[in-house]
PDB file of C-alpha atoms and ligand atoms in Angstrom:
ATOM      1  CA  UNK A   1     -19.524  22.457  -0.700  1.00 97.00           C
ATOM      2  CA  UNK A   2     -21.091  19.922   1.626  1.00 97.00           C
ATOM      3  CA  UNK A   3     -19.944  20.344   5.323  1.00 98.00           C
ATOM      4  CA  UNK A   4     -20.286  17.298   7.664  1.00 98.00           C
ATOM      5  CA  UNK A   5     -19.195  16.266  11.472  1.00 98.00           C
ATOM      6  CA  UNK A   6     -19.656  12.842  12.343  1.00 97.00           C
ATOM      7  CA  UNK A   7     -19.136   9.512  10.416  1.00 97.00           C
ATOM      8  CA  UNK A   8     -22.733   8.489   9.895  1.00 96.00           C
ATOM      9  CA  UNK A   9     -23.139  12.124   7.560  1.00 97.00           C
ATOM     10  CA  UNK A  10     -20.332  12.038   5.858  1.00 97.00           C
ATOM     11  CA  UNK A  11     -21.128   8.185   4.875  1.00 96.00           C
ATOM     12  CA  UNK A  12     -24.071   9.267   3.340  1.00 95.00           C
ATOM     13  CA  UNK A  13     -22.825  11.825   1.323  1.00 95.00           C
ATOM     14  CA  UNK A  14     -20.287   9.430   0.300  1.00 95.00           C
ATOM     15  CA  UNK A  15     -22.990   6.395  -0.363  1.00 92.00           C
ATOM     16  CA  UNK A  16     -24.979   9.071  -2.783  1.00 87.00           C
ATOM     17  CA  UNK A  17     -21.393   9.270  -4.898  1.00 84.00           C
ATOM     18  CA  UNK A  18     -20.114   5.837  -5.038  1.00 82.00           C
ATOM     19  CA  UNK A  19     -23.054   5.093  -6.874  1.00 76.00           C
ATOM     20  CA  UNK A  20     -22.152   7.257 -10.073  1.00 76.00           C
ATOM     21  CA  UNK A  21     -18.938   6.222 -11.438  1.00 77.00           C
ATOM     22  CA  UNK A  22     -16.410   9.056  -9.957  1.00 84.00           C
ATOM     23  CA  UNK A  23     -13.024   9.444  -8.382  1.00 94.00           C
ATOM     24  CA  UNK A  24     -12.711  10.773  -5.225  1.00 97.00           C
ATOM     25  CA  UNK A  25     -10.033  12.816  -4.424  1.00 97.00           C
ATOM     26  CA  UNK A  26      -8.880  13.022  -0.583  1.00 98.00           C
ATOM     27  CA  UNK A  27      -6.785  15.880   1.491  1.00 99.00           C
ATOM     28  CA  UNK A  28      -6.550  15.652   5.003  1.00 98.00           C
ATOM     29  CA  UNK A  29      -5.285  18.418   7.249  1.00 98.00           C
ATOM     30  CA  UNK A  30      -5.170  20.001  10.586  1.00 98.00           C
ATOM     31  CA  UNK A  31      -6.943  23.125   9.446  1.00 98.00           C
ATOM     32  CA  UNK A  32      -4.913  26.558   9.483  1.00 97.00           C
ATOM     33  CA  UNK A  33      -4.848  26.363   5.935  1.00 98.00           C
ATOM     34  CA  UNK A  34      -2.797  28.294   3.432  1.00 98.00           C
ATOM     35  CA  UNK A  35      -1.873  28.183   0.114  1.00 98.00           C
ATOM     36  CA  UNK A  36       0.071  24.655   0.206  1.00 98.00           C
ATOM     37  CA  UNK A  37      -3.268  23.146   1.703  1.00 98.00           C
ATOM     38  CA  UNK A  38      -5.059  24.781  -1.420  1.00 98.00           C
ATOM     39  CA  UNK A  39      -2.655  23.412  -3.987  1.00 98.00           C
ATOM     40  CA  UNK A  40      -3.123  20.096  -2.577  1.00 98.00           C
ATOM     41  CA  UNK A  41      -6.973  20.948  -3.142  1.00 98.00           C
ATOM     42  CA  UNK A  42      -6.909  22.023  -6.507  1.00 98.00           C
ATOM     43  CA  UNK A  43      -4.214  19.421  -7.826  1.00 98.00           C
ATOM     44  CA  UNK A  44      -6.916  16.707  -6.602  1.00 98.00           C
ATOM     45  CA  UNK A  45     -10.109  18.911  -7.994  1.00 97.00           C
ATOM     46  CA  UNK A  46      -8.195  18.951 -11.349  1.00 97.00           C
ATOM     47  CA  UNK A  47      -7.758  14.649 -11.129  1.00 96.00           C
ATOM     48  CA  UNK A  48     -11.299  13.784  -9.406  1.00 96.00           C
ATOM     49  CA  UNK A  49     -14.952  14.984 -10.152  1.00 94.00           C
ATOM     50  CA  UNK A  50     -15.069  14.846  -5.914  1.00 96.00           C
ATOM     51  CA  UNK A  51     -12.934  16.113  -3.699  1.00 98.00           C
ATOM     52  CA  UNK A  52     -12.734  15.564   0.217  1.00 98.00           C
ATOM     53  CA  UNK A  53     -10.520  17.303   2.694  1.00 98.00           C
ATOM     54  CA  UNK A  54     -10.898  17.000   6.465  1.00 98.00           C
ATOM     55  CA  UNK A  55      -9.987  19.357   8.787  1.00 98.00           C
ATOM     56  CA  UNK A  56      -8.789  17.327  12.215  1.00 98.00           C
ATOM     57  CA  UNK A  57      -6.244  18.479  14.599  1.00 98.00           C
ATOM     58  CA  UNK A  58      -5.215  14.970  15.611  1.00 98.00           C
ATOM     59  CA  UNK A  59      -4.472  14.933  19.256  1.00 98.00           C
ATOM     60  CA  UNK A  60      -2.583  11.680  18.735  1.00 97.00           C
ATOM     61  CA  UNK A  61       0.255  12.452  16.324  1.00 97.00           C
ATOM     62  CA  UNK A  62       1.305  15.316  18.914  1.00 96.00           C
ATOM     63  CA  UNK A  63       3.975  13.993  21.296  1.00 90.00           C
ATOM     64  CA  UNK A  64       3.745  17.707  23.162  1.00 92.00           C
ATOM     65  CA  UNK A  65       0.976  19.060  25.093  1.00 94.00           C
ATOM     66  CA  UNK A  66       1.609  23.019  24.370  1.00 94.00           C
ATOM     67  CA  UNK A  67       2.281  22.229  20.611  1.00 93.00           C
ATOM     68  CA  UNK A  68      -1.597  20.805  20.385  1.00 96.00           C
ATOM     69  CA  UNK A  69      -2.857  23.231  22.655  1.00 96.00           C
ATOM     70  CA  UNK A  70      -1.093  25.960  20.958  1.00 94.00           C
ATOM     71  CA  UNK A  71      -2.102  24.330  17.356  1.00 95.00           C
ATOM     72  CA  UNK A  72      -4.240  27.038  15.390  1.00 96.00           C
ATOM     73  CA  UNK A  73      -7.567  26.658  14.682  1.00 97.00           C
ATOM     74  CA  UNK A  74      -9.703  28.802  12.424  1.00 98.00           C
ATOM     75  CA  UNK A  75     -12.515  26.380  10.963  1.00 98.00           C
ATOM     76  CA  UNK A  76     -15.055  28.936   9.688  1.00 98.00           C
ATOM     77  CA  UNK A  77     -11.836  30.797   7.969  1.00 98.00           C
ATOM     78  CA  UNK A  78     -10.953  27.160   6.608  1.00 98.00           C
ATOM     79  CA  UNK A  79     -13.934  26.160   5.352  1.00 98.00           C
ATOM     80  CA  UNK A  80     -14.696  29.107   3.261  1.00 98.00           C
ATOM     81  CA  UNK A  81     -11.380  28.746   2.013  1.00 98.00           C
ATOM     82  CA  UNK A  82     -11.793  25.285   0.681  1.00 98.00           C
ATOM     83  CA  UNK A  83     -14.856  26.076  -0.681  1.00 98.00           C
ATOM     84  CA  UNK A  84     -13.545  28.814  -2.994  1.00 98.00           C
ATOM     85  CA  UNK A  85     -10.838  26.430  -3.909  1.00 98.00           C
ATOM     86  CA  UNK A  86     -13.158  23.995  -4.957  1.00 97.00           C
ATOM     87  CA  UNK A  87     -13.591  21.326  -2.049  1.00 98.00           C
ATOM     88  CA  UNK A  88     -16.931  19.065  -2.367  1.00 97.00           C
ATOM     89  CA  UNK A  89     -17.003  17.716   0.865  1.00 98.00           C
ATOM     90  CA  UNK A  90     -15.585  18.956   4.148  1.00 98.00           C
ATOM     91  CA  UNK A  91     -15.200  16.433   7.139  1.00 98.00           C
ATOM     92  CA  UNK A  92     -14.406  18.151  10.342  1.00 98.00           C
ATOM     93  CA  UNK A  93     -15.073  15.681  12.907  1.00 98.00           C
ATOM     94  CA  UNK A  94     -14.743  15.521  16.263  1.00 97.00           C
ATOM     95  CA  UNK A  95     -12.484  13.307  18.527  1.00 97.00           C
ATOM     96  CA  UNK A  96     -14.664  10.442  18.889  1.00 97.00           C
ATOM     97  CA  UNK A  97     -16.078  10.926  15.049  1.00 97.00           C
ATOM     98  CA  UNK A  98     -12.937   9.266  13.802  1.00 97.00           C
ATOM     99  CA  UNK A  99     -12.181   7.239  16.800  1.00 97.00           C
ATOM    100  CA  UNK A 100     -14.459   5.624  18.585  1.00 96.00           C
ATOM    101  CA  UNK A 101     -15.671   2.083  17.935  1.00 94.00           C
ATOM    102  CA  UNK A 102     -12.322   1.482  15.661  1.00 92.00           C
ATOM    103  CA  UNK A 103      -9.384  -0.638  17.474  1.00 90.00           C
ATOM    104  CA  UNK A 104      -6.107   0.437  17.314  1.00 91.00           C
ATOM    105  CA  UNK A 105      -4.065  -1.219  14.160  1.00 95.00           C
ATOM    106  CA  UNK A 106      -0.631  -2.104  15.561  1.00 92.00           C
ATOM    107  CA  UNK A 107       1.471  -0.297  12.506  1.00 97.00           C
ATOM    108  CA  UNK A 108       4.669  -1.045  12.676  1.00 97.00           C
ATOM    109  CA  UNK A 109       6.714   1.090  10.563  1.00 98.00           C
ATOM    110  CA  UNK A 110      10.725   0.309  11.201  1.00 97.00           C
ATOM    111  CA  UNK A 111      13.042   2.861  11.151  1.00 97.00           C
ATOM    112  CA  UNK A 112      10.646   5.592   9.969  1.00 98.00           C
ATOM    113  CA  UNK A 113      10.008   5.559  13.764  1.00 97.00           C
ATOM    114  CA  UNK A 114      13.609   5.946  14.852  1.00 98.00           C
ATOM    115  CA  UNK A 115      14.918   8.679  12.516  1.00 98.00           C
ATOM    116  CA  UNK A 116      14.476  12.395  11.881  1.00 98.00           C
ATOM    117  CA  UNK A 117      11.378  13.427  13.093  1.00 98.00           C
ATOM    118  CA  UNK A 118      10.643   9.407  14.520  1.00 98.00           C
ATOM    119  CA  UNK A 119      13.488  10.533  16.518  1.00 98.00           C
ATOM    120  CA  UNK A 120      12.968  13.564  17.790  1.00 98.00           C
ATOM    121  CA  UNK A 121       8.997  13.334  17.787  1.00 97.00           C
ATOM    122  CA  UNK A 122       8.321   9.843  19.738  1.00 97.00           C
ATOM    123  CA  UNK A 123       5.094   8.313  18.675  1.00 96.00           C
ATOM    124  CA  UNK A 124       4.304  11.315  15.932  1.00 98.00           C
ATOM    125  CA  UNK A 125       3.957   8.489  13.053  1.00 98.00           C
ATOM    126  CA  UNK A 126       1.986   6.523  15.083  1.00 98.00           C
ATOM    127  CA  UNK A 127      -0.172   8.822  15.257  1.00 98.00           C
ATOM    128  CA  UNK A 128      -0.441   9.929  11.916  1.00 98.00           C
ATOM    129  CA  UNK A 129      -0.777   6.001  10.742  1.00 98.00           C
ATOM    130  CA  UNK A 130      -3.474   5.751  12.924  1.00 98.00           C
ATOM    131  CA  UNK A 131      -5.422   8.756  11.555  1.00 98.00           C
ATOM    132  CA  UNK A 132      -4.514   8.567   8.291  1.00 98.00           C
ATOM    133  CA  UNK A 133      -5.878   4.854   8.034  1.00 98.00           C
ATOM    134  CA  UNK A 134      -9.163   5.855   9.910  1.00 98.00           C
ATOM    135  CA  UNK A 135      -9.767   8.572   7.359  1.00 98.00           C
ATOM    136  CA  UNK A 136      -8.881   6.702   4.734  1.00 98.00           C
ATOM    137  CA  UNK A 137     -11.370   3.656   5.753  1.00 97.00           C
ATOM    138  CA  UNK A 138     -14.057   6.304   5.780  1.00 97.00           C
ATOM    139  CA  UNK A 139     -13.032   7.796   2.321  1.00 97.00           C
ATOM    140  CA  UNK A 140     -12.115   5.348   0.716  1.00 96.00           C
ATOM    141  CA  UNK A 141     -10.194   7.645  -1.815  1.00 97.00           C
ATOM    142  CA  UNK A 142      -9.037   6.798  -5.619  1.00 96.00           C
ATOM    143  CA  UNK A 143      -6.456   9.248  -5.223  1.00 97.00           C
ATOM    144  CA  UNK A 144      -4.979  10.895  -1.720  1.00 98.00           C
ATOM    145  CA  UNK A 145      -2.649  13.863  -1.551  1.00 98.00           C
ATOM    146  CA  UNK A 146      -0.004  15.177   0.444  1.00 98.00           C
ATOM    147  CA  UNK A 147       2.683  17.596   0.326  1.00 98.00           C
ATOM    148  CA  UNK A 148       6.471  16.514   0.406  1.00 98.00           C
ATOM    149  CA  UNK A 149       6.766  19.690   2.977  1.00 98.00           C
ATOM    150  CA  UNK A 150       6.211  16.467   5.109  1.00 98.00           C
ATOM    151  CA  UNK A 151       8.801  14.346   3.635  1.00 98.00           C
ATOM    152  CA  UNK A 152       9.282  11.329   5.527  1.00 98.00           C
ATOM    153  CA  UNK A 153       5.320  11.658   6.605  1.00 98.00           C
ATOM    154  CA  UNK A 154       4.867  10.555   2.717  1.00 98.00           C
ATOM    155  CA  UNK A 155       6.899   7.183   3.230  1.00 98.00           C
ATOM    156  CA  UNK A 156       4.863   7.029   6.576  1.00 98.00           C
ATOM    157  CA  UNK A 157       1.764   7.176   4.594  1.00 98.00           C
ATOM    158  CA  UNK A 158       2.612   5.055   1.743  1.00 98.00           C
ATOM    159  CA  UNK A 159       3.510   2.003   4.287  1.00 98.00           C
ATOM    160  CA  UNK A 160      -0.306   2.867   5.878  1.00 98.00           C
ATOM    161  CA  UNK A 161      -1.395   2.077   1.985  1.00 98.00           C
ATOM    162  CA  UNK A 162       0.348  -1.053   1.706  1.00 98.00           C
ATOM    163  CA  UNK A 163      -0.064  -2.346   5.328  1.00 98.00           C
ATOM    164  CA  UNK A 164      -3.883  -1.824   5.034  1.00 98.00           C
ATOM    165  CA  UNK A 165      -4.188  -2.983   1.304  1.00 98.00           C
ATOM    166  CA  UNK A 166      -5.964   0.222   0.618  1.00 98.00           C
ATOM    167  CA  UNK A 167      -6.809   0.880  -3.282  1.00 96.00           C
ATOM    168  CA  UNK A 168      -5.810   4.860  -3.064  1.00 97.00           C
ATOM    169  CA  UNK A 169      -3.246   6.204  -4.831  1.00 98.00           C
ATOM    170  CA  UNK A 170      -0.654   8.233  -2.673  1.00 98.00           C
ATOM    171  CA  UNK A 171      -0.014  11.506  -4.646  1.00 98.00           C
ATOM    172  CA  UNK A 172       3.375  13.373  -3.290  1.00 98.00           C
ATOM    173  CA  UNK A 173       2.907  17.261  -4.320  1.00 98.00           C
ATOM    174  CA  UNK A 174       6.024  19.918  -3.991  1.00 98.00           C
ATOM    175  CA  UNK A 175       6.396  22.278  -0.930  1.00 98.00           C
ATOM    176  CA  UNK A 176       4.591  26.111  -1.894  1.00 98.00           C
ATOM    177  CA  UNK A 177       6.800  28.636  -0.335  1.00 98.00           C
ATOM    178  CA  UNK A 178       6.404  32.128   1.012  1.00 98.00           C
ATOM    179  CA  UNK A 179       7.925  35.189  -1.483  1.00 98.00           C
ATOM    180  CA  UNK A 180      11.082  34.784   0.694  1.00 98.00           C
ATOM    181  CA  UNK A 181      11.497  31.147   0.607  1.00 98.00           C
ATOM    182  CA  UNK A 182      10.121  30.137   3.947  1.00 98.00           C
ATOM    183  CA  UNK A 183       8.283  26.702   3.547  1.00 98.00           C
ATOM    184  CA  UNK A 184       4.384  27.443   4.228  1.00 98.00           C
ATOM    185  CA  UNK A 185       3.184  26.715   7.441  1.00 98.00           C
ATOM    186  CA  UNK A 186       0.491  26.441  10.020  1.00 96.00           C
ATOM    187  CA  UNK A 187       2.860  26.742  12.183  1.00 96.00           C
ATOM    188  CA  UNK A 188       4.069  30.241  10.568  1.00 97.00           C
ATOM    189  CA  UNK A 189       1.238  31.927  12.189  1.00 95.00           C
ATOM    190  CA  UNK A 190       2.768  31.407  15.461  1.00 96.00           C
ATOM    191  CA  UNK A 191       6.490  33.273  15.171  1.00 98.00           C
ATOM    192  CA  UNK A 192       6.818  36.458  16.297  1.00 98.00           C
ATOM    193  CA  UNK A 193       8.022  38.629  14.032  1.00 98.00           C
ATOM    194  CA  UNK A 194      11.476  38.621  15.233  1.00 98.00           C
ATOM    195  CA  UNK A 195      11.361  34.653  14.720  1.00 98.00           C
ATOM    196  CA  UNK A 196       9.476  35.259  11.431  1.00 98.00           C
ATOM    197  CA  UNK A 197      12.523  37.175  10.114  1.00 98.00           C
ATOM    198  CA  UNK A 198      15.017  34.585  11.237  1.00 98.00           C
ATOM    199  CA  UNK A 199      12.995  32.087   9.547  1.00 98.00           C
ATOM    200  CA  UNK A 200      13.450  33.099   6.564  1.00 98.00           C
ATOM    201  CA  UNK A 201      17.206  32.027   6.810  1.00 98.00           C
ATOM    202  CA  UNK A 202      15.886  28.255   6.432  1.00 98.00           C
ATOM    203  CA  UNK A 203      15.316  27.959   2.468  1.00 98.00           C
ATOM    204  CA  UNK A 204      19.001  30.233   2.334  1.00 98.00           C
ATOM    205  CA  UNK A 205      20.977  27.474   4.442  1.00 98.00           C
ATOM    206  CA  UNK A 206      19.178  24.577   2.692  1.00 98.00           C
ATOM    207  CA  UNK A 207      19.481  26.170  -0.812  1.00 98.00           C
ATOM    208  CA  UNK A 208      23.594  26.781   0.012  1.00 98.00           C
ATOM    209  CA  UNK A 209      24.141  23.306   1.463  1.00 98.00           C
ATOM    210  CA  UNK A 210      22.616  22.075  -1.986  1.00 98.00           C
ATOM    211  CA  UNK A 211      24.436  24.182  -4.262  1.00 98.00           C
ATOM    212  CA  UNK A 212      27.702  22.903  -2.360  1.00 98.00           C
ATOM    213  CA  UNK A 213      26.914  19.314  -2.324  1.00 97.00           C
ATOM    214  CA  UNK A 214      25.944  18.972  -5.982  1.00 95.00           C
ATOM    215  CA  UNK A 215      29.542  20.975  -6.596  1.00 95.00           C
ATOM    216  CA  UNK A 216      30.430  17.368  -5.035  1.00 94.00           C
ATOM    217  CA  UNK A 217      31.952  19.473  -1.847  1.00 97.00           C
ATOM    218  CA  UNK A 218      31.885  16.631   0.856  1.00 97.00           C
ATOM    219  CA  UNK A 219      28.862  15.720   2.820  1.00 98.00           C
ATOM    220  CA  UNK A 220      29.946  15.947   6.240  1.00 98.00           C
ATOM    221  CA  UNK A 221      31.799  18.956   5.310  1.00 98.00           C
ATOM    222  CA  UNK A 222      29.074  21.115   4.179  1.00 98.00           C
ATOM    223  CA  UNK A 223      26.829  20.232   6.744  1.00 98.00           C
ATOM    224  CA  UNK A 224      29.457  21.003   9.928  1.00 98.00           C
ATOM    225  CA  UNK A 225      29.301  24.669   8.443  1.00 98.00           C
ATOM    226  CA  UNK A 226      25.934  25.077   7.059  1.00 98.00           C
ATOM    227  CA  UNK A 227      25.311  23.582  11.221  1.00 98.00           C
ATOM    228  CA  UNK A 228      27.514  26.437  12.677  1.00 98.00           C
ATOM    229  CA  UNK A 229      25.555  29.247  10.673  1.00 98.00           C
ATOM    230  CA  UNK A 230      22.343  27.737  12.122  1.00 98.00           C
ATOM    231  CA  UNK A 231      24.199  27.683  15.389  1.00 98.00           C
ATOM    232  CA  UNK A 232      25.046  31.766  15.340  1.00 98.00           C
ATOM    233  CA  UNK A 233      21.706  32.478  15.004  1.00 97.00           C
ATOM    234  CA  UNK A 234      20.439  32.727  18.755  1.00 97.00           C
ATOM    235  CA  UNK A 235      16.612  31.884  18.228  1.00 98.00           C
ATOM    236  CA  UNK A 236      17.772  28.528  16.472  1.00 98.00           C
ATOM    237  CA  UNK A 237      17.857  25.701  18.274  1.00 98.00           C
ATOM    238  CA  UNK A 238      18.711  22.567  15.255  1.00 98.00           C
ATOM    239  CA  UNK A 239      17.507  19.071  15.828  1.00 98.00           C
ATOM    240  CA  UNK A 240      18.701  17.851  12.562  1.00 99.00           C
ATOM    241  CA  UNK A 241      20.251  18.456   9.111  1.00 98.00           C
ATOM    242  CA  UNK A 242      20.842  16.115   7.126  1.00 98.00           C
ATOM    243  CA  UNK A 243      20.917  14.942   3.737  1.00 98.00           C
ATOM    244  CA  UNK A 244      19.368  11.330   2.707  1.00 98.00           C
ATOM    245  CA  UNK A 245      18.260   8.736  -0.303  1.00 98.00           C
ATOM    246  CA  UNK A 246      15.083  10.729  -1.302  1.00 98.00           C
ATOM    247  CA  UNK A 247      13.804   7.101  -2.278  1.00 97.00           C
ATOM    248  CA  UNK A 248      14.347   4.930   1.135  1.00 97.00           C
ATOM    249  CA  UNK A 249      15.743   7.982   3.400  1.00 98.00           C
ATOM    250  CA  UNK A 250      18.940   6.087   3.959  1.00 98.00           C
ATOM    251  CA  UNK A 251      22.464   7.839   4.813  1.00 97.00           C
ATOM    252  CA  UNK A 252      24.584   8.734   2.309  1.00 97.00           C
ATOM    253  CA  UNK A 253      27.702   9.320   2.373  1.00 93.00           C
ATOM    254  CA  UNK A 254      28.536  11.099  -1.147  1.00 94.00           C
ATOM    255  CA  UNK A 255      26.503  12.469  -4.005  1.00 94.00           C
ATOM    256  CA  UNK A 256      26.375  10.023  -6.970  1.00 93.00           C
ATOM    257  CA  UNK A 257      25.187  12.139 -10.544  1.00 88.00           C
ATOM    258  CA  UNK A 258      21.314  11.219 -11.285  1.00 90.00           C
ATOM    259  CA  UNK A 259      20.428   9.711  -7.913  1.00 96.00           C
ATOM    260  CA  UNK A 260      17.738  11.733  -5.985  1.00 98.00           C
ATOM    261  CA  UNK A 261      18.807  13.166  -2.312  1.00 98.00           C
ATOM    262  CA  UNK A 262      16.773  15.474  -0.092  1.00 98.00           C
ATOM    263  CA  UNK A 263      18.102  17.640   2.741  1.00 98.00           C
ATOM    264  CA  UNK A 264      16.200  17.287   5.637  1.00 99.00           C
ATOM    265  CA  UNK A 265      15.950  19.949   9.144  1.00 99.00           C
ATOM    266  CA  UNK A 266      14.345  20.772  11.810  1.00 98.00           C
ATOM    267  CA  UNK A 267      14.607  22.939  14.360  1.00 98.00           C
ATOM    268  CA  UNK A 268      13.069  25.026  16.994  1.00 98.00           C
ATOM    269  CA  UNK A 269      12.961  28.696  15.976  1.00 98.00           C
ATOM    270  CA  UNK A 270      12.178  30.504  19.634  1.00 97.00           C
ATOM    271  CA  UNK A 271       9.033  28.076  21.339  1.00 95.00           C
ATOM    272  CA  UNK A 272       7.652  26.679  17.219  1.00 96.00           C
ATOM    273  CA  UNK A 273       9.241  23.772  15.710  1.00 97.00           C
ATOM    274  CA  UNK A 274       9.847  24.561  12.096  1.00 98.00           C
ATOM    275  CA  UNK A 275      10.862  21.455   8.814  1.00 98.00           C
ATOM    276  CA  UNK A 276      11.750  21.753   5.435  1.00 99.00           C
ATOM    277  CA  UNK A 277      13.236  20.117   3.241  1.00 99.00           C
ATOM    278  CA  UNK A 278      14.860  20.555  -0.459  1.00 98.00           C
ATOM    279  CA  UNK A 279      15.209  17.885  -3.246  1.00 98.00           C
ATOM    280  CA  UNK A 280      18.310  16.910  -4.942  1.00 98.00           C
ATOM    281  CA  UNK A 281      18.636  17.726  -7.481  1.00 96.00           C
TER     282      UNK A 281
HETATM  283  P1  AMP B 301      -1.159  19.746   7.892  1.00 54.01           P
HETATM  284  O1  AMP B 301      -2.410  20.559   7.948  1.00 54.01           O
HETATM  285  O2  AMP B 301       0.059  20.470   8.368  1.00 54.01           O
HETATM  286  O3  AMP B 301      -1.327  18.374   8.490  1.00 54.01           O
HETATM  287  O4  AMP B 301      -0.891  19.496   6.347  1.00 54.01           O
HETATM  288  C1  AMP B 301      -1.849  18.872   5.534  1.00 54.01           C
HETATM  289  C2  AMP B 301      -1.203  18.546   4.219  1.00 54.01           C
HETATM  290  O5  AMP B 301      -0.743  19.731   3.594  1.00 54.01           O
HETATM  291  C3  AMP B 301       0.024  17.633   4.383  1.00 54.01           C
HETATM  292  O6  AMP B 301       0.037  16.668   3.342  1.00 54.01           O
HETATM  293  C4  AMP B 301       1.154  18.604   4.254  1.00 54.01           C
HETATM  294  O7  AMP B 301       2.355  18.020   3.802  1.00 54.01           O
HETATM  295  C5  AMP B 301       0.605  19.587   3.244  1.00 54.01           C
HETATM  296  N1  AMP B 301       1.317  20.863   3.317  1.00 54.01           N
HETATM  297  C6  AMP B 301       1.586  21.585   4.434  1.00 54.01           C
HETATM  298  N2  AMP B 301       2.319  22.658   4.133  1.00 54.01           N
HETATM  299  C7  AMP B 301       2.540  22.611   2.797  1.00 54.01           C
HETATM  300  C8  AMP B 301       3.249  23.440   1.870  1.00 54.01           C
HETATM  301  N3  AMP B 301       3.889  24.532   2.273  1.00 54.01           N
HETATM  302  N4  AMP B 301       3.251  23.084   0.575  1.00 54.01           N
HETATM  303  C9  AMP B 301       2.609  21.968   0.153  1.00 54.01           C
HETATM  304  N5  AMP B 301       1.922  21.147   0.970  1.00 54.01           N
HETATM  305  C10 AMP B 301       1.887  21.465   2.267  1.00 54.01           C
END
């Protein structure tokens, strides 16, 4: 596996390739990685002859100074990781390696700003447009993946595509889970293991609200007291549950046979913000 820092390096490398005809493959993450970074790694190595993945903690898609200073980083651990899965290239630039000299694209993405995380995260998708394009305009990809563990960052992502007229294909791939159903995380590392027990109450309340709904119990009914479990648990603090179009993310109001949902939450378990998400059916 090639490792490179700044732009000029990693064009190179990429020059050498484009010459040869060969898909490129692209994964970008904040580092930390686990086994849902590595699926996203081998699902790409088994479409491409190249893969990429960067490893960027992206200072502007945090809307909370402790959560990026907090964010962990591990990028010897990382890259040997992603070489064993099978990663060609590793970019793991700096700041100013994917920044500076590029203007700001005004992206304008509508109510994916205003709801669920755009609501409780001002300026997150911003800032993931904004990287995401950069990387992408240094990539140039045939294929880029992404894990629906990020649910509405995938719609984010796919307006980045069309917006920017980029040629990539946006490939969504399913949420790897921990042997007791907790959604894998970066983020994981940080609960103590009080808060890592409680945690793994998340994949029980979404897996019950889904079981009721698609028994047609009402909507607004099963969420009230899947919300008031979540409330008795003292290290839970809930920002949202609810339960959308998995196409659009619109509200719905009842479950219509062979239409695809997804139940979406947040919350803060103790000082980490923890999401998941479940799909319908
Ligand atoms: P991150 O490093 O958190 O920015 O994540 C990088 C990519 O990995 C994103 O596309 C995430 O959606 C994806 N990802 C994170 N956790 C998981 C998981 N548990 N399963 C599958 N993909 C994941």
């Amino acid at each position: 596996m090639y490792r490179v820092k700044s732009r000029i390096e990693l064009q190179e490398k990429l020059e050498k390739l484009r010459s040869s005809p060969c898909a490129i493959g692209f994964v970008p993450t904040m580092g930390a990685l686990h086994a849902g970074h590595i699926s996203l790694i081998k699902k790409a190595k088994a479409e491409n002859r190249f893969v990429v993945a960067s490893v960027f903690v992206n200072p502007t898609q945090f809307n909370n100074a402790e959560d990026l200073q907090k964010y962990p980083r591990m990028p010897e651990e990382d890259a040997a990781l992603l070489n064993e899965a099978g990663c060609d290239l590793l970019w793991m630039p700096e700041f100013d390696d994917v920044y500076s000299g590029f203007p700001e694209y005004n992206y304008q993405l509508g109510e994916l700003e205003t709801i669920l995380e755009g609501k409780f995260r001002p300026g997150h998708f911003k800032g993931v447009a904004q990287v995401v394009g950069l990387l992408m305009e240094a990539i140039k990809p045939d294929n880029s993946y992404f894990g629906i563990k990020d649910f509405q960052q995938v719609k984010v992502i796919e307006q980045v595509v069309k917006k920017r007229g980029f040629s990539t294909n946006v490939i969504a791939c399913p949420i790897v889970r921990e042997p007791d159903g907790l959604a894998m995380s970066s983020r994981n590392l940080l609960l103590n293991p009080e808060e890592r027990k409680a945690a793994s109450n998340i994949p029980l309340w979404l897996n019950e609200a889904k079981r009721r709904v698609m028994a047609l119990e009402s909507i607004p009914g099963v969420l009230e007291s899947i919300k008031k479990k979540i409330g008795s648990e003292s290290l839970f603090k809930l920002e949202y549950l609810e339960i959308r179009n998995a196409e659009n993310l619109d509200e719905v109001k009842e479950i219509i046979p062979n239409k695809h949902y997804v139940i979406l939450f947040a919350a803060w378990c103790g000082k980490i913000r923890l999401i998941d998400n479940l799909l319908i059916p």
